[in-house]
Amino acid sequence: MIDSVLWRRALAACVLAWGAAAQAALPEAVQQEVQRWLNCYSPNYSSACEIALDSSSALGRVRRGSALLLGSEVDAATRARAMEDLRSAAAEGYPPAYESLAVFLGRGAGWSEGLRWRWLGAEHGHADAAKQLSGRIDFDGSDRQSAADRMFLSWVHCHPASFESSGPTMSALNDARKASPGADLTQVIAQVHAKRLNEAKAKAENFLHGCVPGAYYLASLSPDDQAWVRKTVRARMAQTLKNIQAAVRKFPDLELLTLPEYQDLLPPP
């Protein structure tokens, strides 16, 4: 149990060891790519800088496509170029592209398509996608499927391994870089990771004690339906964690948005 002192100490020791290994494994090419995008934050963030960068990576296309769509004047050609960036990254299986598509499609006639992308984002571990879905869509009453959907989104949103959005992560890296001007990017990444890892201890507690029980979602259900919901949600979250791991293997930059140390965190069956 997470309340056990021994369990807490064992988890902390594993987290520290896994954290060091995870950060040491970040490829040099990824750090160089991140460095290029961080340069667009110095001295202040510039969307024009992101647009001008010639990057073919999934990270680069999502950053550039989003910057294009956030401009003050977005004509049809600019929107088409931006959407091509986002759709191509999404087609390759890059989870941040799912939520970016949901954001920009949701502002117009593409709301229903955006909703499908947002669900895909949640199923692949994007915390903001899960949060937006739980707050903006209607569920069909108090049946067990609706309860399972709501509870699943709650788990994704509060799980410590779920992907954060890249914007706040880039800002955190930039702030750490400013605070330690003599540090190289490897050290900056390690500092930000260590801070997030420390904060994740409380988040893991909240996940297991607050989100997992799901009393709010289960209160109106029969005992059999409650058991079905718990089993279903745990299986969906287990698959989501596998999706996170697969995405990080394919796109190593995503390691900056997750905590590999918690990618196996689930309640007992």
PDB file of C-alpha atoms in Angstrom, residues 79 104-114:
ATOM      1  CA  ARG A  79      -3.933  27.800 -42.035  1.00  0.00           C
ATOM      2  CA  PHE A 104      -7.535  24.605 -33.450  1.00  0.00           C
ATOM      3  CA  LEU A 105     -10.309  22.520 -35.009  1.00  0.00           C
ATOM      4  CA  GLY A 106     -12.487  23.235 -31.993  1.00  0.00           C
ATOM      5  CA  ARG A 107     -12.529  26.937 -32.813  1.00  0.00           C
ATOM      6  CA  GLY A 108     -14.554  26.484 -35.987  1.00  0.00           C
ATOM      7  CA  ALA A 109     -16.721  24.057 -37.889  1.00  0.00           C
ATOM      8  CA  GLY A 110     -14.348  21.179 -37.169  1.00  0.00           C
ATOM      9  CA  TRP A 111     -15.536  20.710 -33.578  1.00  0.00           C
ATOM     10  CA  SER A 112     -16.612  17.083 -34.039  1.00  0.00           C
ATOM     11  CA  GLU A 113     -13.293  16.166 -35.677  1.00  0.00           C
ATOM     12  CA  GLY A 114     -11.469  18.016 -32.925  1.00  0.00           C
TER      13      GLY A 114
END
